[in-house]
Amino acid sequence: MSSAPTAPAGTPPLKPAPAASQRNTLYLQVLVGIAIGGLLGYVKPEWGVLLRPLGDGFVGLVKMLIAPIIFTTVVVGLAGMGDLKKIGRVGAKALLYFEIVTTLALVIGLVVANTLTPGAGFHADPTKLEAGGLAKYTGAAKQMGTLEFVMHIIPKTFVSAFAEGEILQVLLLAILFGLALGKLGDHGRPVLNLLHEIARVFFGIVSIVTKAAPLAAAGAMAFTIGEYGVGKLAQLGLLLACVYLTCATFIIVVLGGIARVAGFGLWKIIRYLREELLLVLGTSSSESALPGLMEKMEKIGCARPVVGIVVPAGYSFNLDGTCIYLTMAALFVAQATDVSLSLSEQIGLLGVLLVTSKGAAGVTGSGFIVLAATLAATGKIDVRGMVLILGVDRFMSEARAITNFIGNAVATLVVAKWDRSFDASKAGEILVRSMESPRGGPSARP
């Protein structure tokens, strides 16, 4: 199956695929950076804390590029496609997929938390907990709501969406701009060619910034271990183990099953995206790998319009790892504060999460903010109980971010295949290359 036209005629791809040796070098460098950073944070915590700007600076650089990359990629793809019905069809399929999979993630988190009861035995009194550190999360949670979230998608001005880095706002502008440009026909060709070249420039900047990924991963990991310490891992070890185990099970069983039904091998996808996955692990941010995901999904055979719509929307509506975390964290707080929830109350909690989990897009500390909004909405679980997990939330963010990232990669492939906007021959060629060993020999059958 061939993809829809995604670029002006006669223009080269956005960025040539890097050699296998370059990919393996970056992969190893990031892995070494994570190991060195974790060791430094453990041995010299005060030094690890000082290295926080390395990780934050890198994530800031990548976020700076996300808005223009999404805009140029979507505009070029949609202007080349010029089919409003197809755009609506892709969006509808993506949202349907997102809703089904995230609901499944919420249910799985609820079942595991009820089965393993990680909060049992704490007997914490929320009235005696120091809740000062929750102020910024509970304050932001009060501003959340379905209507507010929907209205927030509309930017104040065309420029403000880029200035504030709001993914959904930029996506809305890109869709409108791309449709309008496509209607101009040949008159819009110069603008289309210009935007395509601008997109190539931004992807070139990403390749430059990515060279600092090993240093950023080392700094971010050193800060996490140095600031929060491994001692807190032991205190809430069962909760952490439950979250990581559940996320791993969800990836292997649910996402793996979906990928297999769609005709893909999950392990091959993970190997293909290994550099981005390690970057997500090191920085605890799935956004740090968003440009790389968009680029690689297009190279693997997904049509550019599909990538431009599904990936940015997925970062707002397809947060599988965050959904697992929300149900498990909510029940952990209830169990730790000796609050008993009946089956009907847990179903009600699930209903609230179906709404609040979609409002986490583009918000710093979104998982904790959504959790605060959810607990407040239930009226039975004391929000102050969130203090119990505040110290280890950073350690759970790695599991959330990796699950979110893999979930969006699988979603993009599935929607592209579902919409017949997938080039299987290109996918086969790249996946075979991604399975090669560092010496160049095949390490697995294609």
PDB file of C-alpha atoms in Angstrom, residues 4 8 47 60 86 156 160 184 239 248 255 258 303 311 313 329 338 342 422 429 440:
ATOM      1  CA  ALA A   4      -0.824   9.646   0.356  1.00  0.00           C
ATOM      2  CA  PRO A   8       6.087  18.789  -2.769  1.00  0.00           C
ATOM      3  CA  TRP A  47      26.811  16.973  43.041  1.00  0.00           C
ATOM      4  CA  GLY A  60      13.870  22.843  27.024  1.00  0.00           C
ATOM      5  CA  LYS A  86      -9.547  11.924   4.836  1.00  0.00           C
ATOM      6  CA  LYS A 156      -5.416  33.663  21.873  1.00  0.00           C
ATOM      7  CA  SER A 160       0.791  32.727  21.167  1.00  0.00           C
ATOM      8  CA  LEU A 184      -4.679  27.402  -3.338  1.00  0.00           C
ATOM      9  CA  LEU A 239       4.007   0.783  44.874  1.00  0.00           C
ATOM     10  CA  ALA A 248       5.671  -3.619  31.522  1.00  0.00           C
ATOM     11  CA  LEU A 255       0.492  -3.104  23.041  1.00  0.00           C
ATOM     12  CA  ILE A 258      -2.281  -4.817  19.204  1.00  0.00           C
ATOM     13  CA  ALA A 303       2.186   8.839   5.675  1.00  0.00           C
ATOM     14  CA  VAL A 311       1.605  11.770  17.211  1.00  0.00           C
ATOM     15  CA  ALA A 313      -2.792  14.236  19.398  1.00  0.00           C
ATOM     16  CA  ALA A 329      -1.869   6.136  42.739  1.00  0.00           C
ATOM     17  CA  ASP A 338      -7.687   3.585  55.314  1.00  0.00           C
ATOM     18  CA  SER A 342     -16.953   0.090  47.154  1.00  0.00           C
ATOM     19  CA  PHE A 422       1.270   2.830   5.239  1.00  0.00           C
ATOM     20  CA  GLU A 429      13.629  -2.291   4.807  1.00  0.00           C
ATOM     21  CA  GLY A 440      26.564  -5.063  10.864  1.00  0.00           C
TER      22      GLY A 440
END
